[in-house]
Amino acid sequence: MLTFPGEDTNILLKNGLPIFNLPMPFIGANVTCKIYKVTPFQASARITHIEDQKCYITYRGVFRSLDILANTAEDIYVTDVLKSGQILKALIISYGENNGLILSKNF
């Protein structure tokens, strides 16, 4: 926190940058993320950019099989569609409970 002389204002800092300049995730935002863990029913990702602005705070996202494979009638697992280390664009569709943000690659 920074306090300016003669003012009663504090500015919250994260990694040396004012927090109001950092991109914050919101529903409907286009994000760029990197997959780091894939299971048959979901894939976990780290969000690197929100609306083409670099993130300085690590946000986690989850691709659920329900959201990825909504248009297919076959039994396909997430491991068939997404691979670990893959970088892709996604859309934030919801806030998750404990797993971070719920992402969809269908937009």
mmCIF file of N, CA and C in Angstrom:
data_model
loop_
_atom_site.group_PDB
_atom_site.id
_atom_site.type_symbol
_atom_site.label_atom_id
_atom_site.label_comp_id
_atom_site.label_asym_id
_atom_site.label_seq_id
_atom_site.Cartn_x
_atom_site.Cartn_y
_atom_site.Cartn_z
ATOM 1 N N MET A 1 0.832 -1.166 0.000
ATOM 2 C CA MET A 1 0.000 0.000 0.000
ATOM 3 C C MET A 1 0.885 1.240 0.000
ATOM 4 N N LEU A 2 0.507 2.196 -0.783
ATOM 5 C CA LEU A 2 1.207 3.472 -0.824
ATOM 6 C C LEU A 2 0.318 4.538 -0.208
ATOM 7 N N THR A 3 0.912 5.379 0.582
ATOM 8 C CA THR A 3 0.193 6.519 1.133
ATOM 9 C C THR A 3 0.876 7.778 0.636
ATOM 10 N N PHE A 4 0.117 8.644 0.026
ATOM 11 C CA PHE A 4 0.659 9.890 -0.481
ATOM 12 C C PHE A 4 0.633 10.949 0.615
ATOM 13 N N PRO A 5 1.662 11.805 0.670
ATOM 14 C CA PRO A 5 1.685 12.829 1.712
ATOM 15 C C PRO A 5 0.508 13.790 1.574
ATOM 16 N N GLY A 6 -0.135 14.065 2.696
ATOM 17 C CA GLY A 6 -1.250 14.998 2.701
ATOM 18 C C GLY A 6 -2.558 14.382 2.258
ATOM 19 N N GLU A 7 -2.565 13.109 1.948
ATOM 20 C CA GLU A 7 -3.784 12.442 1.508
ATOM 21 C C GLU A 7 -4.055 11.248 2.405
ATOM 22 N N ASP A 8 -5.313 10.909 2.545
ATOM 23 C CA ASP A 8 -5.688 9.739 3.322
ATOM 24 C C ASP A 8 -6.020 8.566 2.404
ATOM 25 N N THR A 9 -5.416 8.534 1.245
ATOM 26 C CA THR A 9 -5.724 7.497 0.266
ATOM 27 C C THR A 9 -4.614 6.466 0.215
ATOM 28 N N ASN A 10 -4.994 5.246 0.066
ATOM 29 C CA ASN A 10 -4.043 4.158 -0.119
ATOM 30 C C ASN A 10 -4.288 3.530 -1.483
ATOM 31 N N ILE A 11 -3.221 3.130 -2.133
ATOM 32 C CA ILE A 11 -3.339 2.431 -3.412
ATOM 33 C C ILE A 11 -2.845 1.013 -3.194
ATOM 34 N N LEU A 12 -3.683 0.067 -3.508
ATOM 35 C CA LEU A 12 -3.317 -1.334 -3.364
ATOM 36 C C LEU A 12 -2.434 -1.748 -4.533
ATOM 37 N N LEU A 13 -1.293 -2.342 -4.238
ATOM 38 C CA LEU A 13 -0.347 -2.766 -5.263
ATOM 39 C C LEU A 13 -0.276 -4.283 -5.312
ATOM 40 N N LYS A 14 -0.067 -4.821 -6.501
ATOM 41 C CA LYS A 14 0.183 -6.248 -6.707
ATOM 42 C C LYS A 14 1.320 -6.347 -7.697
ATOM 43 N N ASN A 15 2.432 -6.954 -7.293
ATOM 44 C CA ASN A 15 3.632 -7.066 -8.121
ATOM 45 C C ASN A 15 4.142 -5.699 -8.567
ATOM 46 N N GLY A 16 3.996 -4.704 -7.716
ATOM 47 C CA GLY A 16 4.505 -3.375 -8.011
ATOM 48 C C GLY A 16 3.622 -2.533 -8.913
ATOM 49 N N LEU A 17 2.455 -3.037 -9.307
ATOM 50 C CA LEU A 17 1.542 -2.287 -10.170
ATOM 51 C C LEU A 17 0.268 -1.955 -9.406
ATOM 52 N N PRO A 18 -0.297 -0.788 -9.641
ATOM 53 C CA PRO A 18 -1.575 -0.470 -8.995
ATOM 54 C C PRO A 18 -2.651 -1.457 -9.434
ATOM 55 N N ILE A 19 -3.479 -1.875 -8.493
ATOM 56 C CA ILE A 19 -4.473 -2.913 -8.763
ATOM 57 C C ILE A 19 -5.518 -2.457 -9.779
ATOM 58 N N PHE A 20 -5.779 -1.144 -9.889
ATOM 59 C CA PHE A 20 -6.806 -0.692 -10.826
ATOM 60 C C PHE A 20 -6.339 -0.780 -12.275
ATOM 61 N N ASN A 21 -5.053 -0.957 -12.533
ATOM 62 C CA ASN A 21 -4.560 -1.121 -13.898
ATOM 63 C C ASN A 21 -4.504 -2.576 -14.333
ATOM 64 N N LEU A 22 -4.755 -3.490 -13.416
ATOM 65 C CA LEU A 22 -4.678 -4.905 -13.743
ATOM 66 C C LEU A 22 -5.995 -5.378 -14.342
ATOM 67 N N PRO A 23 -5.940 -6.214 -15.371
ATOM 68 C CA PRO A 23 -7.188 -6.744 -15.934
ATOM 69 C C PRO A 23 -7.842 -7.721 -14.965
ATOM 70 N N MET A 24 -9.134 -7.596 -14.798
ATOM 71 C CA MET A 24 -9.884 -8.471 -13.902
ATOM 72 C C MET A 24 -10.810 -9.345 -14.739
ATOM 73 N N PRO A 25 -10.957 -10.610 -14.388
ATOM 74 C CA PRO A 25 -11.840 -11.488 -15.157
ATOM 75 C C PRO A 25 -13.313 -11.152 -14.916
ATOM 76 N N PHE A 26 -14.100 -11.249 -15.973
ATOM 77 C CA PHE A 26 -15.537 -11.043 -15.867
ATOM 78 C C PHE A 26 -16.219 -11.987 -16.847
ATOM 79 N N ILE A 27 -17.470 -12.269 -16.599
ATOM 80 C CA ILE A 27 -18.217 -13.189 -17.457
ATOM 81 C C ILE A 27 -18.373 -12.558 -18.833
ATOM 82 N N GLY A 28 -18.012 -13.309 -19.853
ATOM 83 C CA GLY A 28 -18.063 -12.827 -21.218
ATOM 84 C C GLY A 28 -16.727 -12.345 -21.746
ATOM 85 N N ALA A 29 -15.694 -12.352 -20.915
ATOM 86 C CA ALA A 29 -14.372 -11.883 -21.343
ATOM 87 C C ALA A 29 -13.681 -12.944 -22.193
ATOM 88 N N ASN A 30 -13.001 -12.500 -23.233
ATOM 89 C CA ASN A 30 -12.172 -13.393 -24.038
ATOM 90 C C ASN A 30 -10.806 -13.486 -23.383
ATOM 91 N N VAL A 31 -10.332 -14.702 -23.167
ATOM 92 C CA VAL A 31 -9.060 -14.912 -22.482
ATOM 93 C C VAL A 31 -8.169 -15.825 -23.313
ATOM 94 N N THR A 32 -6.873 -15.728 -23.059
ATOM 95 C CA THR A 32 -5.897 -16.659 -23.605
ATOM 96 C C THR A 32 -5.383 -17.470 -22.432
ATOM 97 N N CYS A 33 -5.348 -18.780 -22.588
ATOM 98 C CA CYS A 33 -4.941 -19.620 -21.469
ATOM 99 C C CYS A 33 -4.062 -20.767 -21.947
ATOM 100 N N LYS A 34 -3.351 -21.353 -20.983
ATOM 101 C CA LYS A 34 -2.472 -22.486 -21.258
ATOM 102 C C LYS A 34 -2.935 -23.663 -20.407
ATOM 103 N N ILE A 35 -3.187 -24.787 -21.054
ATOM 104 C CA ILE A 35 -3.644 -25.994 -20.375
ATOM 105 C C ILE A 35 -2.472 -26.601 -19.610
ATOM 106 N N TYR A 36 -2.676 -26.921 -18.335
ATOM 107 C CA TYR A 36 -1.596 -27.549 -17.578
ATOM 108 C C TYR A 36 -1.968 -28.915 -17.014
ATOM 109 N N LYS A 37 -3.243 -29.277 -17.003
ATOM 110 C CA LYS A 37 -3.643 -30.591 -16.508
ATOM 111 C C LYS A 37 -4.903 -31.022 -17.240
ATOM 112 N N VAL A 38 -4.892 -32.249 -17.749
ATOM 113 C CA VAL A 38 -6.046 -32.764 -18.485
ATOM 114 C C VAL A 38 -6.460 -34.093 -17.875
ATOM 115 N N THR A 39 -7.733 -34.218 -17.556
ATOM 116 C CA THR A 39 -8.316 -35.477 -17.105
ATOM 117 C C THR A 39 -9.417 -35.836 -18.100
ATOM 118 N N PRO A 40 -9.971 -37.044 -18.033
ATOM 119 C CA PRO A 40 -11.021 -37.397 -19.005
ATOM 120 C C PRO A 40 -12.256 -36.500 -18.958
ATOM 121 N N PHE A 41 -12.514 -35.843 -17.820
ATOM 122 C CA PHE A 41 -13.748 -35.073 -17.695
ATOM 123 C C PHE A 41 -13.562 -33.571 -17.554
ATOM 124 N N GLN A 42 -12.322 -33.113 -17.380
ATOM 125 C CA GLN A 42 -12.082 -31.668 -17.328
ATOM 126 C C GLN A 42 -10.618 -31.377 -17.599
ATOM 127 N N ALA A 43 -10.350 -30.122 -17.945
ATOM 128 C CA ALA A 43 -8.979 -29.660 -18.164
ATOM 129 C C ALA A 43 -8.780 -28.381 -17.361
ATOM 130 N N SER A 44 -7.638 -28.281 -16.698
ATOM 131 C CA SER A 44 -7.311 -27.095 -15.911
ATOM 132 C C SER A 44 -6.367 -26.212 -16.702
ATOM 133 N N ALA A 45 -6.551 -24.902 -16.571
ATOM 134 C CA ALA A 45 -5.755 -23.955 -17.357
ATOM 135 C C ALA A 45 -5.348 -22.769 -16.497
ATOM 136 N N ARG A 46 -4.260 -22.126 -16.892
ATOM 137 C CA ARG A 46 -3.822 -20.865 -16.298
ATOM 138 C C ARG A 46 -4.117 -19.760 -17.306
ATOM 139 N N ILE A 47 -4.801 -18.734 -16.867
ATOM 140 C CA ILE A 47 -5.158 -17.629 -17.754
ATOM 141 C C ILE A 47 -3.977 -16.673 -17.832
ATOM 142 N N THR A 48 -3.512 -16.404 -19.047
ATOM 143 C CA THR A 48 -2.347 -15.544 -19.243
ATOM 144 C C THR A 48 -2.730 -14.141 -19.705
ATOM 145 N N HIS A 49 -3.826 -14.010 -20.453
ATOM 146 C CA HIS A 49 -4.275 -12.703 -20.951
ATOM 147 C C HIS A 49 -5.792 -12.605 -20.811
ATOM 148 N N ILE A 50 -6.265 -11.427 -20.417
ATOM 149 C CA ILE A 50 -7.694 -11.134 -20.384
ATOM 150 C C ILE A 50 -7.927 -9.957 -21.309
ATOM 151 N N GLU A 51 -8.765 -10.156 -22.321
ATOM 152 C CA GLU A 51 -9.043 -9.115 -23.324
ATOM 153 C C GLU A 51 -7.738 -8.542 -23.878
ATOM 154 N N ASP A 52 -6.799 -9.400 -24.209
ATOM 155 C CA ASP A 52 -5.494 -9.061 -24.799
ATOM 156 C C ASP A 52 -4.608 -8.218 -23.888
ATOM 157 N N GLN A 53 -4.857 -8.223 -22.589
ATOM 158 C CA GLN A 53 -3.980 -7.573 -21.613
ATOM 159 C C GLN A 53 -3.342 -8.653 -20.750
ATOM 160 N N LYS A 54 -2.037 -8.556 -20.554
ATOM 161 C CA LYS A 54 -1.315 -9.562 -19.780
ATOM 162 C C LYS A 54 -1.756 -9.549 -18.321
ATOM 163 N N CYS A 55 -1.958 -10.743 -17.764
ATOM 164 C CA CYS A 55 -2.334 -10.886 -16.355
ATOM 165 C C CYS A 55 -1.084 -10.965 -15.492
ATOM 166 N N TYR A 56 -1.070 -10.221 -14.415
ATOM 167 C CA TYR A 56 0.015 -10.306 -13.444
ATOM 168 C C TYR A 56 -0.409 -11.109 -12.220
ATOM 169 N N ILE A 57 -1.678 -11.433 -12.135
ATOM 170 C CA ILE A 57 -2.207 -12.302 -11.089
ATOM 171 C C ILE A 57 -2.572 -13.617 -11.761
ATOM 172 N N THR A 58 -2.232 -14.721 -11.132
ATOM 173 C CA THR A 58 -2.529 -16.029 -11.714
ATOM 174 C C THR A 58 -3.995 -16.374 -11.471
ATOM 175 N N TYR A 59 -4.740 -16.519 -12.554
ATOM 176 C CA TYR A 59 -6.124 -16.966 -12.482
ATOM 177 C C TYR A 59 -6.193 -18.372 -13.051
ATOM 178 N N ARG A 60 -6.993 -19.215 -12.408
ATOM 179 C CA ARG A 60 -7.169 -20.576 -12.887
ATOM 180 C C ARG A 60 -8.516 -20.697 -13.582
ATOM 181 N N GLY A 61 -8.539 -21.545 -14.584
ATOM 182 C CA GLY A 61 -9.773 -21.806 -15.292
ATOM 183 C C GLY A 61 -9.959 -23.293 -15.491
ATOM 184 N N VAL A 62 -11.201 -23.695 -15.698
ATOM 185 C CA VAL A 62 -11.529 -25.102 -15.890
ATOM 186 C C VAL A 62 -12.387 -25.240 -17.139
ATOM 187 N N PHE A 63 -11.999 -26.158 -18.009
ATOM 188 C CA PHE A 63 -12.825 -26.560 -19.142
ATOM 189 C C PHE A 63 -13.530 -27.846 -18.733
ATOM 190 N N ARG A 64 -14.848 -27.811 -18.622
ATOM 191 C CA ARG A 64 -15.601 -29.015 -18.272
ATOM 192 C C ARG A 64 -15.985 -29.757 -19.544
ATOM 193 N N SER A 65 -16.139 -31.062 -19.430
ATOM 194 C CA SER A 65 -16.526 -31.852 -20.600
ATOM 195 C C SER A 65 -17.910 -31.448 -21.085
ATOM 196 N N LEU A 66 -18.769 -31.035 -20.185
ATOM 197 C CA LEU A 66 -20.116 -30.589 -20.545
ATOM 198 C C LEU A 66 -20.077 -29.393 -21.491
ATOM 199 N N ASP A 67 -19.141 -28.475 -21.273
ATOM 200 C CA ASP A 67 -19.052 -27.263 -22.088
ATOM 201 C C ASP A 67 -18.275 -27.484 -23.379
ATOM 202 N N ILE A 68 -17.303 -28.381 -23.372
ATOM 203 C CA ILE A 68 -16.476 -28.613 -24.560
ATOM 204 C C ILE A 68 -17.206 -29.479 -25.572
ATOM 205 N N LEU A 69 -17.846 -30.515 -25.079
ATOM 206 C CA LEU A 69 -18.415 -31.524 -25.967
ATOM 207 C C LEU A 69 -19.931 -31.428 -26.056
ATOM 208 N N ALA A 70 -20.472 -30.240 -25.956
ATOM 209 C CA ALA A 70 -21.923 -30.064 -25.950
ATOM 210 C C ALA A 70 -22.559 -30.407 -27.296
ATOM 211 N N ASN A 71 -21.810 -30.251 -28.390
ATOM 212 C CA ASN A 71 -22.387 -30.453 -29.718
ATOM 213 C C ASN A 71 -22.163 -31.852 -30.277
ATOM 214 N N THR A 72 -21.498 -32.722 -29.534
ATOM 215 C CA THR A 72 -21.205 -34.058 -30.047
ATOM 216 C C THR A 72 -22.125 -35.085 -29.410
ATOM 217 N N ALA A 73 -22.520 -36.058 -30.191
ATOM 218 C CA ALA A 73 -23.379 -37.126 -29.696
ATOM 219 C C ALA A 73 -22.566 -38.360 -29.316
ATOM 220 N N GLU A 74 -21.302 -38.384 -29.676
ATOM 221 C CA GLU A 74 -20.460 -39.542 -29.402
ATOM 222 C C GLU A 74 -19.853 -39.440 -28.010
ATOM 223 N N ASP A 75 -19.330 -40.563 -27.535
ATOM 224 C CA ASP A 75 -18.609 -40.568 -26.264
ATOM 225 C C ASP A 75 -17.165 -40.182 -26.524
ATOM 226 N N ILE A 76 -16.858 -38.919 -26.326
ATOM 227 C CA ILE A 76 -15.505 -38.404 -26.506
ATOM 228 C C ILE A 76 -15.080 -37.798 -25.177
ATOM 229 N N TYR A 77 -13.842 -38.043 -24.794
ATOM 230 C CA TYR A 77 -13.320 -37.498 -23.546
ATOM 231 C C TYR A 77 -12.549 -36.211 -23.810
ATOM 232 N N VAL A 78 -12.356 -35.431 -22.763
ATOM 233 C CA VAL A 78 -11.626 -34.168 -22.874
ATOM 234 C C VAL A 78 -10.190 -34.426 -23.323
ATOM 235 N N THR A 79 -9.619 -35.558 -22.916
ATOM 236 C CA THR A 79 -8.242 -35.888 -23.302
ATOM 237 C C THR A 79 -8.100 -36.077 -24.807
ATOM 238 N N ASP A 80 -9.197 -36.348 -25.509
ATOM 239 C CA ASP A 80 -9.154 -36.469 -26.970
ATOM 240 C C ASP A 80 -9.150 -35.100 -27.652
ATOM 241 N N VAL A 81 -9.624 -34.075 -26.965
ATOM 242 C CA VAL A 81 -9.782 -32.751 -27.565
ATOM 243 C C VAL A 81 -8.671 -31.789 -27.151
ATOM 244 N N LEU A 82 -8.322 -31.777 -25.868
ATOM 245 C CA LEU A 82 -7.322 -30.848 -25.341
ATOM 246 C C LEU A 82 -6.085 -31.598 -24.872
ATOM 247 N N LYS A 83 -4.936 -30.982 -25.025
ATOM 248 C CA LYS A 83 -3.656 -31.571 -24.612
ATOM 249 C C LYS A 83 -2.957 -30.634 -23.636
ATOM 250 N N SER A 84 -2.157 -31.204 -22.756
ATOM 251 C CA SER A 84 -1.383 -30.413 -21.806
ATOM 252 C C SER A 84 -0.345 -29.574 -22.545
ATOM 253 N N GLY A 85 -0.214 -28.308 -22.163
ATOM 254 C CA GLY A 85 0.716 -27.392 -22.817
ATOM 255 C C GLY A 85 0.109 -26.618 -23.974
ATOM 256 N N GLN A 86 -1.105 -26.936 -24.352
ATOM 257 C CA GLN A 86 -1.779 -26.264 -25.466
ATOM 258 C C GLN A 86 -2.201 -24.850 -25.044
ATOM 259 N N ILE A 87 -1.996 -23.885 -25.924
ATOM 260 C CA ILE A 87 -2.412 -22.500 -25.684
ATOM 261 C C ILE A 87 -3.601 -22.210 -26.588
ATOM 262 N N LEU A 88 -4.682 -21.698 -26.001
ATOM 263 C CA LEU A 88 -5.870 -21.439 -26.810
ATOM 264 C C LEU A 88 -6.656 -20.271 -26.265
ATOM 265 N N LYS A 89 -7.545 -19.769 -27.101
ATOM 266 C CA LYS A 89 -8.445 -18.679 -26.715
ATOM 267 C C LYS A 89 -9.721 -19.301 -26.169
ATOM 268 N N ALA A 90 -10.290 -18.649 -25.159
ATOM 269 C CA ALA A 90 -11.497 -19.168 -24.525
ATOM 270 C C ALA A 90 -12.376 -18.005 -24.083
ATOM 271 N N LEU A 91 -13.536 -18.352 -23.577
ATOM 272 C CA LEU A 91 -14.523 -17.387 -23.114
ATOM 273 C C LEU A 91 -14.897 -17.747 -21.684
ATOM 274 N N ILE A 92 -14.927 -16.773 -20.788
ATOM 275 C CA ILE A 92 -15.362 -17.025 -19.413
ATOM 276 C C ILE A 92 -16.879 -17.087 -19.413
ATOM 277 N N ILE A 93 -17.430 -18.239 -19.017
ATOM 278 C CA ILE A 93 -18.885 -18.386 -19.025
ATOM 279 C C ILE A 93 -19.489 -18.371 -17.626
ATOM 280 N N SER A 94 -18.646 -18.575 -16.594
ATOM 281 C CA SER A 94 -19.172 -18.584 -15.238
ATOM 282 C C SER A 94 -18.028 -18.497 -14.237
ATOM 283 N N TYR A 95 -18.385 -18.136 -13.016
ATOM 284 C CA TYR A 95 -17.425 -18.198 -11.921
ATOM 285 C C TYR A 95 -17.576 -19.558 -11.263
ATOM 286 N N GLY A 96 -16.481 -20.264 -11.079
ATOM 287 C CA GLY A 96 -16.533 -21.576 -10.446
ATOM 288 C C GLY A 96 -16.612 -21.455 -8.936
ATOM 289 N N GLU A 97 -16.894 -22.574 -8.294
ATOM 290 C CA GLU A 97 -16.982 -22.566 -6.838
ATOM 291 C C GLU A 97 -15.594 -22.544 -6.209
ATOM 292 N N ASN A 98 -14.802 -23.564 -6.508
ATOM 293 C CA ASN A 98 -13.484 -23.660 -5.888
ATOM 294 C C ASN A 98 -12.389 -23.833 -6.931
ATOM 295 N N ASN A 99 -12.749 -24.083 -8.155
ATOM 296 C CA ASN A 99 -11.774 -24.405 -9.193
ATOM 297 C C ASN A 99 -11.404 -23.226 -10.068
ATOM 298 N N GLY A 100 -11.810 -22.045 -9.723
ATOM 299 C CA GLY A 100 -11.499 -20.895 -10.556
ATOM 300 C C GLY A 100 -12.651 -20.566 -11.481
ATOM 301 N N LEU A 101 -12.337 -20.139 -12.680
ATOM 302 C CA LEU A 101 -13.335 -19.692 -13.647
ATOM 303 C C LEU A 101 -13.713 -20.831 -14.581
ATOM 304 N N ILE A 102 -14.973 -20.889 -14.979
ATOM 305 C CA ILE A 102 -15.430 -21.899 -15.927
ATOM 306 C C ILE A 102 -15.255 -21.319 -17.323
ATOM 307 N N LEU A 103 -14.532 -22.041 -18.171
ATOM 308 C CA LEU A 103 -14.191 -21.563 -19.509
ATOM 309 C C LEU A 103 -14.866 -22.412 -20.573
ATOM 310 N N SER A 104 -15.065 -21.817 -21.739
ATOM 311 C CA SER A 104 -15.589 -22.529 -22.897
ATOM 312 C C SER A 104 -14.767 -22.138 -24.110
ATOM 313 N N LYS A 105 -14.439 -23.121 -24.932
ATOM 314 C CA LYS A 105 -13.692 -22.796 -26.146
ATOM 315 C C LYS A 105 -14.609 -22.656 -27.350
ATOM 316 N N ASN A 106 -15.910 -22.770 -27.147
ATOM 317 C CA ASN A 106 -16.885 -22.626 -28.225
ATOM 318 C C ASN A 106 -17.463 -21.219 -28.202
ATOM 319 N N PHE A 107 -16.890 -20.314 -28.992
ATOM 320 C CA PHE A 107 -17.449 -18.954 -29.092
ATOM 321 C C PHE A 107 -17.263 -18.419 -30.472
#
